[in-house]
PDB file of C-alpha atoms in Angstrom:
ATOM      1  CA  ILE A   1     -99.092 -13.747   8.390  1.00 65.00           C
ATOM      2  CA  MET A   2    -101.270 -12.395  11.229  1.00 58.00           C
ATOM      3  CA  ARG A   3    -103.015 -10.006   8.839  1.00 63.00           C
ATOM      4  CA  VAL A   4    -104.048 -12.909   6.573  1.00 66.00           C
ATOM      5  CA  ILE A   5    -105.190 -15.022   9.534  1.00 58.00           C
ATOM      6  CA  ASN A   6    -107.216 -12.083  10.926  1.00 55.00           C
ATOM      7  CA  GLN A   7    -108.818 -11.465   7.539  1.00 57.00           C
ATOM      8  CA  VAL A   8    -109.833 -15.101   7.170  1.00 55.00           C
ATOM      9  CA  TYR A   9    -110.902 -15.866  10.746  1.00 50.00           C
ATOM     10  CA  GLY A  10    -111.542 -12.358  12.094  1.00 50.00           C
ATOM     11  CA  GLY A  11    -109.292 -10.533  14.507  1.00 53.00           C
ATOM     12  CA  LYS A  12    -110.006  -9.570  18.108  1.00 54.00           C
ATOM     13  CA  LEU A  13    -111.639  -6.356  16.891  1.00 53.00           C
ATOM     14  CA  LYS A  14    -114.156  -8.192  14.719  1.00 53.00           C
ATOM     15  CA  THR A  15    -115.113 -10.631  17.471  1.00 51.00           C
ATOM     16  CA  SER A  16    -115.303  -7.881  20.120  1.00 52.00           C
ATOM     17  CA  LEU A  17    -117.351  -5.438  18.074  1.00 55.00           C
ATOM     18  CA  GLY A  18    -119.561  -8.163  16.642  1.00 53.00           C
ATOM     19  CA  MET A  19    -122.369  -9.969  18.384  1.00 48.00           C
ATOM     20  CA  GLY A  20    -121.928 -12.928  20.682  1.00 48.00           C
ATOM     21  CA  ASN A  21    -120.060 -14.010  23.795  1.00 46.00           C
ATOM     22  CA  GLY A  22    -116.820 -12.060  23.293  1.00 52.00           C
ATOM     23  CA  SER A  23    -118.689  -8.924  22.328  1.00 70.00           C
ATOM     24  CA  ILE A  24    -118.256  -5.629  24.175  1.00 78.00           C
ATOM     25  CA  PRO A  25    -121.325  -3.755  25.508  1.00 83.00           C
ATOM     26  CA  THR A  26    -123.345  -1.621  23.083  1.00 84.00           C
ATOM     27  CA  GLN A  27    -122.419   1.621  24.889  1.00 88.00           C
ATOM     28  CA  GLN A  28    -118.721   0.881  24.274  1.00 88.00           C
ATOM     29  CA  LYS A  29    -119.438   0.145  20.614  1.00 87.00           C
ATOM     30  CA  ILE A  30    -121.182   3.523  20.324  1.00 90.00           C
ATOM     31  CA  MET A  31    -118.202   5.131  22.090  1.00 92.00           C
ATOM     32  CA  MET A  32    -115.834   3.523  19.547  1.00 90.00           C
ATOM     33  CA  ALA A  33    -118.020   4.741  16.666  1.00 90.00           C
ATOM     34  CA  SER A  34    -118.048   8.246  18.174  1.00 92.00           C
ATOM     35  CA  LEU A  35    -114.259   8.180  18.513  1.00 92.00           C
ATOM     36  CA  LEU A  36    -113.902   7.059  14.903  1.00 90.00           C
ATOM     37  CA  LEU A  37    -116.207   9.898  13.807  1.00 91.00           C
ATOM     38  CA  LEU A  38    -113.996  12.415  15.627  1.00 92.00           C
ATOM     39  CA  VAL A  39    -110.798  10.923  14.208  1.00 90.00           C
ATOM     40  CA  LYS A  40    -112.112  10.719  10.626  1.00 87.00           C
ATOM     41  CA  LYS A  41    -113.893  14.072  10.450  1.00 85.00           C
ATOM     42  CA  GLY A  42    -111.849  15.978  13.039  1.00 77.00           C
ATOM     43  CA  THR A  43    -108.483  17.665  12.917  1.00 75.00           C
ATOM     44  CA  GLY A  44    -106.247  15.009  14.473  1.00 82.00           C
ATOM     45  CA  LYS A  45    -105.779  11.411  15.491  1.00 87.00           C
ATOM     46  CA  GLU A  46    -105.947  12.256  19.192  1.00 92.00           C
ATOM     47  CA  VAL A  47    -109.027  13.686  20.947  1.00 93.00           C
ATOM     48  CA  THR A  48    -109.831  14.734  24.491  1.00 93.00           C
ATOM     49  CA  LEU A  49    -112.286  12.793  26.594  1.00 92.00           C
ATOM     50  CA  GLY A  50    -114.381  15.969  26.888  1.00 92.00           C
ATOM     51  CA  LYS A  51    -114.881  16.185  23.112  1.00 93.00           C
ATOM     52  CA  LEU A  52    -115.568  12.468  22.917  1.00 93.00           C
ATOM     53  CA  ILE A  53    -118.201  12.699  25.661  1.00 93.00           C
ATOM     54  CA  GLN A  54    -119.858  15.659  23.870  1.00 93.00           C
ATOM     55  CA  THR A  55    -119.993  13.687  20.631  1.00 93.00           C
ATOM     56  CA  PHE A  56    -121.114  10.493  22.381  1.00 93.00           C
ATOM     57  CA  THR A  57    -123.923  12.400  24.158  1.00 94.00           C
ATOM     58  CA  LYS A  58    -125.133  13.968  20.892  1.00 94.00           C
ATOM     59  CA  VAL A  59    -125.078  10.570  19.181  1.00 93.00           C
ATOM     60  CA  CYS A  60    -127.091   8.949  21.990  1.00 93.00           C
ATOM     61  CA  LYS A  61    -129.653  11.758  22.206  1.00 93.00           C
ATOM     62  CA  LYS A  62    -130.146  11.799  18.431  1.00 92.00           C
ATOM     63  CA  ARG A  63    -130.895   8.081  18.483  1.00 90.00           C
ATOM     64  CA  GLY A  64    -133.014   8.132  21.647  1.00 91.00           C
ATOM     65  CA  LEU A  65    -130.477   6.156  23.673  1.00 90.00           C
ATOM     66  CA  GLN A  66    -129.481   6.628  27.293  1.00 88.00           C
ATOM     67  CA  THR A  67    -126.441   8.870  27.805  1.00 88.00           C
ATOM     68  CA  SER A  68    -123.697   8.224  30.337  1.00 88.00           C
ATOM     69  CA  GLU A  69    -122.130  10.357  33.062  1.00 89.00           C
ATOM     70  CA  GLU A  70    -118.454  11.335  32.963  1.00 88.00           C
ATOM     71  CA  GLY A  71    -117.464   8.557  35.384  1.00 89.00           C
ATOM     72  CA  GLU A  72    -119.164   5.917  33.260  1.00 92.00           C
ATOM     73  CA  CYS A  73    -117.439   7.250  30.136  1.00 91.00           C
ATOM     74  CA  VAL A  74    -114.055   7.081  31.874  1.00 91.00           C
ATOM     75  CA  ALA A  75    -114.817   3.463  32.839  1.00 92.00           C
ATOM     76  CA  MET A  76    -115.798   2.675  29.220  1.00 91.00           C
ATOM     77  CA  MET A  77    -112.536   4.163  27.939  1.00 91.00           C
ATOM     78  CA  GLN A  78    -110.532   2.194  30.482  1.00 90.00           C
ATOM     79  CA  GLY A  79    -112.360  -0.958  29.376  1.00 89.00           C
ATOM     80  CA  LEU A  80    -111.576  -0.247  25.721  1.00 88.00           C
ATOM     81  CA  GLU A  81    -107.961   0.444  26.665  1.00 89.00           C
ATOM     82  CA  SER A  82    -107.697  -2.849  28.552  1.00 87.00           C
ATOM     83  CA  ARG A  83    -108.857  -4.633  25.382  1.00 84.00           C
ATOM     84  CA  GLY A  84    -106.129  -2.855  23.414  1.00 84.00           C
ATOM     85  CA  PHE A  85    -108.426  -0.732  21.213  1.00 86.00           C
ATOM     86  CA  VAL A  86    -107.485   2.748  22.449  1.00 90.00           C
ATOM     87  CA  THR A  87    -104.766   4.604  24.285  1.00 91.00           C
ATOM     88  CA  TYR A  88    -106.109   6.567  27.259  1.00 90.00           C
ATOM     89  CA  ALA A  89    -103.594   9.029  28.728  1.00 89.00           C
ATOM     90  CA  ASN A  90    -104.791  10.978  31.762  1.00 86.00           C
ATOM     91  CA  LYS A  91    -102.410  13.453  33.406  1.00 85.00           C
ATOM     92  CA  GLY A  92    -104.922  15.636  35.222  1.00 83.00           C
ATOM     93  CA  ALA A  93    -108.626  16.271  34.942  1.00 86.00           C
ATOM     94  CA  PRO A  94    -110.407  13.388  33.180  1.00 85.00           C
ATOM     95  CA  MET A  95    -112.062  15.716  30.646  1.00 88.00           C
ATOM     96  CA  TYR A  96    -108.607  16.630  29.288  1.00 90.00           C
ATOM     97  CA  ALA A  97    -107.389  13.034  28.975  1.00 91.00           C
ATOM     98  CA  LYS A  98    -106.011  12.232  25.516  1.00 93.00           C
ATOM     99  CA  ILE A  99    -107.546   9.334  23.618  1.00 94.00           C
ATOM    100  CA  SER A 100    -106.362   7.784  20.377  1.00 92.00           C
ATOM    101  CA  LEU A 101    -107.104   4.612  18.443  1.00 89.00           C
ATOM    102  CA  ARG A 102    -104.538   1.877  18.970  1.00 87.00           C
ATOM    103  CA  VAL A 103    -106.005  -0.324  16.237  1.00 82.00           C
ATOM    104  CA  ASP A 104    -106.147   0.347  12.514  1.00 80.00           C
ATOM    105  CA  GLU A 105    -108.729   3.010  11.677  1.00 81.00           C
ATOM    106  CA  LYS A 106    -109.737   1.219   8.469  1.00 80.00           C
ATOM    107  CA  GLU A 107    -110.287  -2.067  10.307  1.00 77.00           C
ATOM    108  CA  VAL A 108    -112.533  -0.377  12.890  1.00 78.00           C
ATOM    109  CA  GLU A 109    -114.504   1.304  10.121  1.00 78.00           C
ATOM    110  CA  GLN A 110    -114.849  -1.973   8.220  1.00 74.00           C
ATOM    111  CA  VAL A 111    -116.134  -3.829  11.288  1.00 73.00           C
ATOM    112  CA  LEU A 112    -118.557  -1.032  12.228  1.00 75.00           C
ATOM    113  CA  GLU A 113    -119.896  -0.774   8.653  1.00 69.00           C
ATOM    114  CA  ASP A 114    -121.545  -4.166   9.157  1.00 64.00           C
ATOM    115  CA  LYS A 115    -123.838  -2.741  11.853  1.00 77.00           C
ATOM    116  CA  VAL A 116    -126.469  -0.285  10.562  1.00 80.00           C
ATOM    117  CA  MET A 117    -126.621   2.003  13.608  1.00 80.00           C
ATOM    118  CA  LEU A 118    -122.865   2.080  14.148  1.00 83.00           C
ATOM    119  CA  SER A 119    -122.127   2.763  10.480  1.00 82.00           C
ATOM    120  CA  SER A 120    -124.547   5.701  10.512  1.00 87.00           C
ATOM    121  CA  ILE A 121    -122.727   7.165  13.533  1.00 88.00           C
ATOM    122  CA  ILE A 122    -119.305   7.243  11.866  1.00 85.00           C
ATOM    123  CA  ASN A 123    -120.720   9.358   9.025  1.00 84.00           C
ATOM    124  CA  ASP A 124    -122.964  11.693  11.085  1.00 88.00           C
ATOM    125  CA  VAL A 125    -121.078  15.017  11.108  1.00 87.00           C
ATOM    126  CA  SER A 126    -124.050  16.744  12.789  1.00 88.00           C
ATOM    127  CA  CYS A 127    -122.945  15.113  16.055  1.00 87.00           C
ATOM    128  CA  LEU A 128    -119.501  16.729  16.015  1.00 86.00           C
ATOM    129  CA  PRO A 129    -118.869  19.373  18.721  1.00 81.00           C
TER     130      PRO A 129
END
């Protein structure tokens, strides 16, 4: 029933990644797109924060956007985790923290496809580490 309701009215992912009041910041949207790129084109469903930051930095530089420091990236991941989008497991150095999508990969891709810049990120294999 929830799947049908979310399809008709839009789930929390659609409202958060869209534009408007409940929307997350653009940097977090780019981080989500970078994570999806790694998950789709990479070897597994779980990535390290270090690889995600490398990919995120390449994506930002390629598009002429401001990059973020490691501390800011950790804060972004914690923000995405608090919204229920990712799992962020840190048992040591932050760069080795494991990150995985907690929401459906297809749903994230579908929501991001609506935004031109974000949809280009999830298909840009030149940004992979």
